[in-house]
Amino acid sequence: MKRHLISAGDLTRQDALLILDTADELARVSDRSIKKLPTLRGRTVVNLFFEDSTRTRISFEAAAKRLSADVINFSAKGSSVSKGESLKDTALTLQAMGADAVVIRHSASGAPHRLATWVDGSVVNAGDGTHEHPTQALLDAFTMRRRLGALDGRRITIVGDVLHSRVARSNVLLLNTLGAQVTLVAPPTLLPVTVDSWPCEVSYDLDAVLPKSDVIMMLRVQTERMNASYFPSAREYSRRYGLDRDRLAKMADDAIVMHPGPMNRGVEIAAEVADSARSTIVEQVANGVTIRMAVLYLLLGGETQ
Ligand code: ASP
Ligand code: CP
């Protein structure tokens, strides 16, 4: 495995399977009443968050703590970033405090890549702009594998605001590496122009794809990244691309519903679908801790370094 985890595309099939298998082992620890392992004692993990987060930030913190690492949480709000301090100077300040791994979320695509040239430790991308969110893709693959078994030949449909979604890009790359067949479903306005070069199919007809899918992954409509009108109204969007009870009924019996969160209930996913037995949304959050433990464990090399 490489020293950093910046893109899901950097993972070979062997790397990806190693992370998933390690997470399987670590999941057993998460099921115990005492969840802590001494593996990363004496190592420091810095969580550097320039963009809001609930799940990713908390789960990286929980993952590092369960491995007994020291954790420094940095959030841009309330820091000297508001005085104009640059990413590079912020990174060098944290480096001076001795970071073995830096987990970064930033609104600029490419920020983790730049950071990796400035710090000595491992850099983990926790979401950069509209580019990538590799640990989300890993936790999604882990969740699918636990529910469905090996992903080779499985049909995964990702629906919604692909244009602004780093989750979609990382999932397409990783799922392709793992041998799954991915179909993106979105209005033409919410697909990136480069989508033809992605290793997946594209469809505009959710109802046609639903019955053939093993997984339906709904994406959040990311209004905070929209500077124009991409669809006529939320109601119209829901009608064509939302997952409601009627559409759920068209899915195969053992097919699952996923969403990375946070959800716009009633827009891309109906509340009753989000809360149904077919939904893995809460499971995805729990699996996020396990996957992030596996990533930190493998990047920091446990006790051997
Ligand atoms: N939480 C995910 C992300 O940060 C998905 C989303 O925000 O819709 O990319
Ligand atoms: N899924 C995800 O990345 O959630 P947060 O934005 O809350 O971290």
mmCIF file of N, CA, C and O in Angstrom, residues 94-170:
data_model
loop_
_atom_site.group_PDB
_atom_site.id
_atom_site.type_symbol
_atom_site.label_atom_id
_atom_site.label_comp_id
_atom_site.label_asym_id
_atom_site.label_seq_id
_atom_site.Cartn_x
_atom_site.Cartn_y
_atom_site.Cartn_z
ATOM 1 N N LEU A 94 1.194 21.968 12.378
ATOM 2 C CA LEU A 94 0.792 20.665 12.923
ATOM 3 C C LEU A 94 1.932 19.661 12.828
ATOM 4 O O LEU A 94 2.134 18.841 13.725
ATOM 5 N N GLN A 95 2.685 19.767 11.754
ATOM 6 C CA GLN A 95 3.844 18.885 11.555
ATOM 7 C C GLN A 95 4.844 19.074 12.700
ATOM 8 O O GLN A 95 5.398 18.112 13.230
ATOM 9 N N ALA A 96 5.010 20.361 13.092
ATOM 10 C CA ALA A 96 5.958 20.672 14.168
ATOM 11 C C ALA A 96 5.521 20.035 15.485
ATOM 12 O O ALA A 96 6.327 19.801 16.379
ATOM 13 N N MET A 97 4.217 19.753 15.589
ATOM 14 C CA MET A 97 3.717 19.119 16.816
ATOM 15 C C MET A 97 3.812 17.599 16.713
ATOM 16 O O MET A 97 3.384 16.890 17.621
ATOM 17 N N GLY A 98 4.311 17.111 15.580
ATOM 18 C CA GLY A 98 4.581 15.676 15.454
ATOM 19 C C GLY A 98 3.390 14.838 15.055
ATOM 20 O O GLY A 98 2.878 14.058 15.861
ATOM 21 N N ALA A 99 2.923 15.008 13.804
ATOM 22 C CA ALA A 99 1.788 14.204 13.345
ATOM 23 C C ALA A 99 2.288 12.998 12.543
ATOM 24 O O ALA A 99 3.043 13.160 11.588
ATOM 25 N N ASP A 100 1.867 11.802 12.933
ATOM 26 C CA ASP A 100 2.216 10.609 12.152
ATOM 27 C C ASP A 100 1.242 10.417 10.997
ATOM 28 O O ASP A 100 1.588 9.830 9.980
ATOM 29 N N ALA A 101 0.026 10.891 11.203
ATOM 30 C CA ALA A 101 -0.968 10.847 10.115
ATOM 31 C C ALA A 101 -1.794 12.116 10.177
ATOM 32 O O ALA A 101 -2.115 12.603 11.266
ATOM 33 N N VAL A 102 -2.112 12.673 9.014
ATOM 34 C CA VAL A 102 -2.992 13.839 8.950
ATOM 35 C C VAL A 102 -4.201 13.456 8.108
ATOM 36 O O VAL A 102 -4.072 13.055 6.951
ATOM 37 N N VAL A 103 -5.361 13.573 8.733
ATOM 38 C CA VAL A 103 -6.617 13.286 8.039
ATOM 39 C C VAL A 103 -7.178 14.650 7.640
ATOM 40 O O VAL A 103 -7.381 15.507 8.493
ATOM 41 N N ILE A 104 -7.397 14.868 6.356
ATOM 42 C CA ILE A 104 -7.820 16.212 5.938
ATOM 43 C C ILE A 104 -9.117 16.202 5.139
ATOM 44 O O ILE A 104 -9.303 15.377 4.250
ATOM 45 N N ARG A 105 -10.003 17.132 5.503
ATOM 46 C CA ARG A 105 -11.172 17.450 4.675
ATOM 47 C C ARG A 105 -11.053 18.906 4.284
ATOM 48 O O ARG A 105 -10.815 19.772 5.133
ATOM 49 N N HIS A 106 -11.237 19.177 2.998
ATOM 50 C CA HIS A 106 -11.059 20.545 2.490
ATOM 51 C C HIS A 106 -12.009 20.781 1.320
ATOM 52 O O HIS A 106 -12.320 19.848 0.577
ATOM 53 N N SER A 107 -12.425 22.027 1.148
ATOM 54 C CA SER A 107 -13.351 22.325 0.046
ATOM 55 C C SER A 107 -12.640 22.354 -1.309
ATOM 56 O O SER A 107 -13.293 22.328 -2.343
ATOM 57 N N ALA A 108 -11.307 22.427 -1.296
ATOM 58 C CA ALA A 108 -10.575 22.473 -2.570
ATOM 59 C C ALA A 108 -10.168 21.071 -3.007
ATOM 60 O O ALA A 108 -9.477 20.356 -2.260
ATOM 61 N N SER A 109 -10.594 20.686 -4.211
ATOM 62 C CA SER A 109 -10.155 19.402 -4.765
ATOM 63 C C SER A 109 -8.645 19.477 -4.911
ATOM 64 O O SER A 109 -8.116 20.472 -5.398
ATOM 65 N N GLY A 110 -7.931 18.459 -4.473
ATOM 66 C CA GLY A 110 -6.470 18.460 -4.616
ATOM 67 C C GLY A 110 -5.739 18.889 -3.352
ATOM 68 O O GLY A 110 -4.513 18.739 -3.273
ATOM 69 N N ALA A 111 -6.456 19.407 -2.335
ATOM 70 C CA ALA A 111 -5.780 19.863 -1.107
ATOM 71 C C ALA A 111 -4.980 18.720 -0.432
ATOM 72 O O ALA A 111 -3.834 18.951 -0.019
ATOM 73 N N PRO A 112 -5.517 17.498 -0.317
ATOM 74 C CA PRO A 112 -4.729 16.430 0.331
ATOM 75 C C PRO A 112 -3.441 16.117 -0.437
ATOM 76 O O PRO A 112 -2.409 15.807 0.154
ATOM 77 N N HIS A 113 -3.519 16.227 -1.760
ATOM 78 C CA HIS A 113 -2.356 15.969 -2.607
ATOM 79 C C HIS A 113 -1.252 16.994 -2.311
ATOM 80 O O HIS A 113 -0.078 16.649 -2.161
ATOM 81 N N ARG A 114 -1.649 18.261 -2.196
ATOM 82 C CA ARG A 114 -0.672 19.314 -1.858
ATOM 83 C C ARG A 114 -0.092 19.066 -0.474
ATOM 84 O O ARG A 114 1.112 19.154 -0.261
ATOM 85 N N LEU A 115 -0.982 18.758 0.460
ATOM 86 C CA LEU A 115 -0.559 18.541 1.846
ATOM 87 C C LEU A 115 0.517 17.450 1.926
ATOM 88 O O LEU A 115 1.481 17.570 2.688
ATOM 89 N N ALA A 116 0.341 16.423 1.113
ATOM 90 C CA ALA A 116 1.278 15.280 1.145
ATOM 91 C C ALA A 116 2.698 15.707 0.761
ATOM 92 O O ALA A 116 3.660 15.025 1.105
ATOM 93 N N THR A 117 2.829 16.837 0.062
ATOM 94 C CA THR A 117 4.175 17.297 -0.305
ATOM 95 C C THR A 117 4.812 18.114 0.827
ATOM 96 O O THR A 117 5.987 18.436 0.767
ATOM 97 N N TRP A 118 4.012 18.485 1.838
ATOM 98 C CA TRP A 118 4.528 19.344 2.908
ATOM 99 C C TRP A 118 4.778 18.610 4.223
ATOM 100 O O TRP A 118 5.522 19.096 5.070
ATOM 101 N N VAL A 119 4.099 17.491 4.447
ATOM 102 C CA VAL A 119 4.230 16.832 5.753
ATOM 103 C C VAL A 119 4.916 15.474 5.610
ATOM 104 O O VAL A 119 4.893 14.866 4.538
ATOM 105 N N ASP A 120 5.539 15.036 6.695
ATOM 106 C CA ASP A 120 6.253 13.755 6.661
ATOM 107 C C ASP A 120 5.320 12.560 6.869
ATOM 108 O O ASP A 120 5.614 11.457 6.425
ATOM 109 N N GLY A 121 4.238 12.788 7.604
ATOM 110 C CA GLY A 121 3.358 11.669 7.957
ATOM 111 C C GLY A 121 2.476 11.245 6.787
ATOM 112 O O GLY A 121 2.550 11.801 5.684
ATOM 113 N N SER A 122 1.637 10.245 7.035
ATOM 114 C CA SER A 122 0.682 9.786 6.018
ATOM 115 C C SER A 122 -0.478 10.766 5.924
ATOM 116 O O SER A 122 -0.948 11.254 6.951
ATOM 117 N N VAL A 123 -0.935 11.026 4.722
ATOM 118 C CA VAL A 123 -2.102 11.893 4.528
ATOM 119 C C VAL A 123 -3.295 11.026 4.120
ATOM 120 O O VAL A 123 -3.170 10.178 3.237
ATOM 121 N N VAL A 124 -4.412 11.245 4.794
ATOM 122 C CA VAL A 124 -5.636 10.516 4.446
ATOM 123 C C VAL A 124 -6.683 11.539 4.007
ATOM 124 O O VAL A 124 -6.998 12.478 4.756
ATOM 125 N N ASN A 125 -7.208 11.347 2.823
ATOM 126 C CA ASN A 125 -8.219 12.256 2.280
ATOM 127 C C ASN A 125 -9.585 11.925 2.888
ATOM 128 O O ASN A 125 -10.134 10.849 2.669
ATOM 129 N N ALA A 126 -10.131 12.882 3.629
ATOM 130 C CA ALA A 126 -11.459 12.688 4.240
ATOM 131 C C ALA A 126 -12.525 13.466 3.465
ATOM 132 O O ALA A 126 -13.574 13.802 4.002
ATOM 133 N N GLY A 127 -12.227 13.744 2.183
ATOM 134 C CA GLY A 127 -13.168 14.472 1.324
ATOM 135 C C GLY A 127 -12.545 15.767 0.858
ATOM 136 O O GLY A 127 -12.295 16.653 1.676
ATOM 137 N N ASP A 128 -12.244 15.858 -0.466
ATOM 138 C CA ASP A 128 -11.685 17.112 -1.002
ATOM 139 C C ASP A 128 -12.573 17.629 -2.131
ATOM 140 O O ASP A 128 -12.634 17.070 -3.207
ATOM 141 N N GLY A 129 -13.259 18.729 -1.844
ATOM 142 C CA GLY A 129 -14.130 19.371 -2.838
ATOM 143 C C GLY A 129 -15.072 18.362 -3.466
ATOM 144 O O GLY A 129 -15.696 17.559 -2.775
ATOM 145 N N THR A 130 -15.137 18.389 -4.794
ATOM 146 C CA THR A 130 -16.001 17.445 -5.512
ATOM 147 C C THR A 130 -15.173 16.275 -6.046
ATOM 148 O O THR A 130 -15.615 15.537 -6.917
ATOM 149 N N HIS A 131 -13.961 16.113 -5.514
ATOM 150 C CA HIS A 131 -13.035 15.135 -6.079
ATOM 151 C C HIS A 131 -13.213 13.725 -5.516
ATOM 152 O O HIS A 131 -13.793 12.868 -6.172
ATOM 153 N N GLU A 132 -12.762 13.485 -4.281
ATOM 154 C CA GLU A 132 -12.787 12.101 -3.768
ATOM 155 C C GLU A 132 -13.036 12.011 -2.265
ATOM 156 O O GLU A 132 -12.791 12.976 -1.509
ATOM 157 N N HIS A 133 -13.484 10.850 -1.851
ATOM 158 C CA HIS A 133 -13.736 10.550 -0.436
ATOM 159 C C HIS A 133 -13.469 9.047 -0.283
ATOM 160 O O HIS A 133 -14.385 8.242 -0.108
ATOM 161 N N PRO A 134 -12.177 8.657 -0.360
ATOM 162 C CA PRO A 134 -11.871 7.217 -0.459
ATOM 163 C C PRO A 134 -12.304 6.368 0.726
ATOM 164 O O PRO A 134 -12.711 5.214 0.530
ATOM 165 N N THR A 135 -12.248 6.898 1.956
ATOM 166 C CA THR A 135 -12.660 6.039 3.081
ATOM 167 C C THR A 135 -14.175 5.822 3.084
ATOM 168 O O THR A 135 -14.653 4.808 3.598
ATOM 169 N N GLN A 136 -14.923 6.762 2.489
ATOM 170 C CA GLN A 136 -16.365 6.534 2.348
ATOM 171 C C GLN A 136 -16.594 5.360 1.387
ATOM 172 O O GLN A 136 -17.399 4.464 1.676
ATOM 173 N N ALA A 137 -15.859 5.348 0.279
ATOM 174 C CA ALA A 137 -16.025 4.244 -0.679
ATOM 175 C C ALA A 137 -15.644 2.915 -0.016
ATOM 176 O O ALA A 137 -16.302 1.890 -0.225
ATOM 177 N N LEU A 138 -14.591 2.937 0.789
ATOM 178 C CA LEU A 138 -14.169 1.697 1.460
ATOM 179 C C LEU A 138 -15.229 1.219 2.449
ATOM 180 O O LEU A 138 -15.539 0.031 2.521
ATOM 181 N N LEU A 139 -15.810 2.144 3.211
ATOM 182 C CA LEU A 139 -16.829 1.712 4.183
ATOM 183 C C LEU A 139 -18.087 1.248 3.456
ATOM 184 O O LEU A 139 -18.785 0.335 3.921
ATOM 185 N N ASP A 140 -18.361 1.852 2.304
ATOM 186 C CA ASP A 140 -19.514 1.409 1.514
ATOM 187 C C ASP A 140 -19.264 -0.006 0.975
ATOM 188 O O ASP A 140 -20.134 -0.872 1.063
ATOM 189 N N ALA A 141 -18.059 -0.234 0.441
ATOM 190 C CA ALA A 141 -17.735 -1.573 -0.085
ATOM 191 C C ALA A 141 -17.772 -2.607 1.041
ATOM 192 O O ALA A 141 -18.245 -3.731 0.867
ATOM 193 N N PHE A 142 -17.291 -2.206 2.211
ATOM 194 C CA PHE A 142 -17.287 -3.105 3.375
ATOM 195 C C PHE A 142 -18.729 -3.477 3.750
ATOM 196 O O PHE A 142 -19.049 -4.648 4.004
ATOM 197 N N THR A 143 -19.597 -2.469 3.750
ATOM 198 C CA THR A 143 -21.008 -2.697 4.087
ATOM 199 C C THR A 143 -21.655 -3.629 3.061
ATOM 200 O O THR A 143 -22.370 -4.576 3.418
ATOM 201 N N MET A 144 -21.369 -3.380 1.781
ATOM 202 C CA MET A 144 -21.954 -4.232 0.724
ATOM 203 C C MET A 144 -21.450 -5.662 0.863
ATOM 204 O O MET A 144 -22.211 -6.616 0.741
ATOM 205 N N ARG A 145 -20.156 -5.805 1.109
ATOM 206 C CA ARG A 145 -19.565 -7.145 1.195
ATOM 207 C C ARG A 145 -20.146 -7.934 2.368
ATOM 208 O O ARG A 145 -20.400 -9.123 2.275
ATOM 209 N N ARG A 146 -20.388 -7.218 3.475
ATOM 210 C CA ARG A 146 -20.968 -7.911 4.643
ATOM 211 C C ARG A 146 -22.396 -8.354 4.358
ATOM 212 O O ARG A 146 -22.847 -9.381 4.840
ATOM 213 N N ARG A 147 -23.135 -7.543 3.584
ATOM 214 C CA ARG A 147 -24.529 -7.888 3.293
ATOM 215 C C ARG A 147 -24.660 -8.883 2.142
ATOM 216 O O ARG A 147 -25.544 -9.731 2.146
ATOM 217 N N LEU A 148 -23.783 -8.731 1.110
ATOM 218 C CA LEU A 148 -24.011 -9.466 -0.133
ATOM 219 C C LEU A 148 -22.925 -10.484 -0.465
ATOM 220 O O LEU A 148 -23.050 -11.225 -1.428
ATOM 221 N N GLY A 149 -21.822 -10.479 0.287
ATOM 222 C CA GLY A 149 -20.686 -11.338 -0.080
ATOM 223 C C GLY A 149 -19.794 -10.615 -1.093
ATOM 224 O O GLY A 149 -19.892 -9.397 -1.253
ATOM 225 N N ALA A 150 -18.939 -11.378 -1.790
ATOM 226 C CA ALA A 150 -17.972 -10.773 -2.722
ATOM 227 C C ALA A 150 -18.683 -9.881 -3.743
ATOM 228 O O ALA A 150 -19.829 -10.134 -4.129
ATOM 229 N N LEU A 151 -17.978 -8.821 -4.161
ATOM 230 C CA LEU A 151 -18.636 -7.826 -5.017
ATOM 231 C C LEU A 151 -18.483 -8.104 -6.513
ATOM 232 O O LEU A 151 -19.113 -7.422 -7.328
ATOM 233 N N ASP A 152 -17.674 -9.086 -6.870
ATOM 234 C CA ASP A 152 -17.477 -9.395 -8.298
ATOM 235 C C ASP A 152 -18.832 -9.637 -8.971
ATOM 236 O O ASP A 152 -19.621 -10.453 -8.495
ATOM 237 N N GLY A 153 -19.063 -8.905 -10.055
ATOM 238 C CA GLY A 153 -20.286 -9.100 -10.836
ATOM 239 C C GLY A 153 -21.545 -8.496 -10.222
ATOM 240 O O GLY A 153 -22.611 -8.521 -10.843
ATOM 241 N N ARG A 154 -21.438 -7.932 -9.017
ATOM 242 C CA ARG A 154 -22.629 -7.309 -8.398
ATOM 243 C C ARG A 154 -22.997 -6.029 -9.141
ATOM 244 O O ARG A 154 -22.115 -5.325 -9.634
ATOM 245 N N ARG A 155 -24.290 -5.735 -9.166
ATOM 246 C CA ARG A 155 -24.729 -4.532 -9.887
ATOM 247 C C ARG A 155 -25.097 -3.420 -8.902
ATOM 248 O O ARG A 155 -26.043 -3.558 -8.111
ATOM 249 N N ILE A 156 -24.303 -2.363 -8.939
ATOM 250 C CA ILE A 156 -24.459 -1.250 -7.995
ATOM 251 C C ILE A 156 -24.930 -0.023 -8.771
ATOM 252 O O ILE A 156 -24.291 0.370 -9.756
ATOM 253 N N THR A 157 -26.019 0.574 -8.320
ATOM 254 C CA THR A 157 -26.538 1.773 -8.977
ATOM 255 C C THR A 157 -26.389 2.970 -8.040
ATOM 256 O O THR A 157 -26.821 2.909 -6.881
ATOM 257 N N ILE A 158 -25.760 4.017 -8.542
ATOM 258 C CA ILE A 158 -25.533 5.232 -7.733
ATOM 259 C C ILE A 158 -26.388 6.341 -8.344
ATOM 260 O O ILE A 158 -26.282 6.622 -9.545
ATOM 261 N N VAL A 159 -27.250 6.940 -7.509
ATOM 262 C CA VAL A 159 -28.295 7.814 -8.043
ATOM 263 C C VAL A 159 -28.214 9.224 -7.478
ATOM 264 O O VAL A 159 -28.164 9.403 -6.253
ATOM 265 N N GLY A 160 -28.243 10.225 -8.346
ATOM 266 C CA GLY A 160 -28.429 11.596 -7.872
ATOM 267 C C GLY A 160 -27.379 12.574 -8.338
ATOM 268 O O GLY A 160 -26.951 12.557 -9.488
ATOM 269 N N ASP A 161 -26.954 13.414 -7.395
ATOM 270 C CA ASP A 161 -26.087 14.550 -7.716
ATOM 271 C C ASP A 161 -24.627 14.087 -7.861
ATOM 272 O O ASP A 161 -23.780 14.368 -7.018
ATOM 273 N N VAL A 162 -24.367 13.389 -8.963
ATOM 274 C CA VAL A 162 -23.017 12.858 -9.208
ATOM 275 C C VAL A 162 -22.035 14.007 -9.427
ATOM 276 O O VAL A 162 -20.882 13.951 -8.999
ATOM 277 N N LEU A 163 -22.511 15.071 -10.041
ATOM 278 C CA LEU A 163 -21.643 16.201 -10.400
ATOM 279 C C LEU A 163 -20.863 16.738 -9.198
ATOM 280 O O LEU A 163 -19.680 17.041 -9.312
ATOM 281 N N HIS A 164 -21.547 16.851 -8.061
ATOM 282 C CA HIS A 164 -20.897 17.449 -6.885
ATOM 283 C C HIS A 164 -20.414 16.395 -5.887
ATOM 284 O O HIS A 164 -20.021 16.747 -4.777
ATOM 285 N N SER A 165 -20.485 15.116 -6.278
ATOM 286 C CA SER A 165 -20.263 14.063 -5.289
ATOM 287 C C SER A 165 -18.886 13.420 -5.366
ATOM 288 O O SER A 165 -18.574 12.681 -6.297
ATOM 289 N N ARG A 166 -18.087 13.638 -4.338
ATOM 290 C CA ARG A 166 -16.804 12.933 -4.225
ATOM 291 C C ARG A 166 -17.039 11.467 -3.846
ATOM 292 O O ARG A 166 -16.214 10.601 -4.122
ATOM 293 N N VAL A 167 -18.195 11.211 -3.212
ATOM 294 C CA VAL A 167 -18.544 9.827 -2.846
ATOM 295 C C VAL A 167 -18.749 8.991 -4.119
ATOM 296 O O VAL A 167 -18.290 7.850 -4.209
ATOM 297 N N ALA A 168 -19.419 9.573 -5.107
ATOM 298 C CA ALA A 168 -19.695 8.828 -6.348
ATOM 299 C C ALA A 168 -18.398 8.471 -7.054
ATOM 300 O O ALA A 168 -18.176 7.321 -7.445
ATOM 301 N N ARG A 169 -17.513 9.439 -7.220
ATOM 302 C CA ARG A 169 -16.265 9.176 -7.944
ATOM 303 C C ARG A 169 -15.442 8.084 -7.237
ATOM 304 O O ARG A 169 -14.983 7.130 -7.860
ATOM 305 N N SER A 170 -15.285 8.216 -5.904
ATOM 306 C CA SER A 170 -14.481 7.223 -5.187
ATOM 307 C C SER A 170 -15.138 5.845 -5.254
ATOM 308 O O SER A 170 -14.449 4.832 -5.389
#
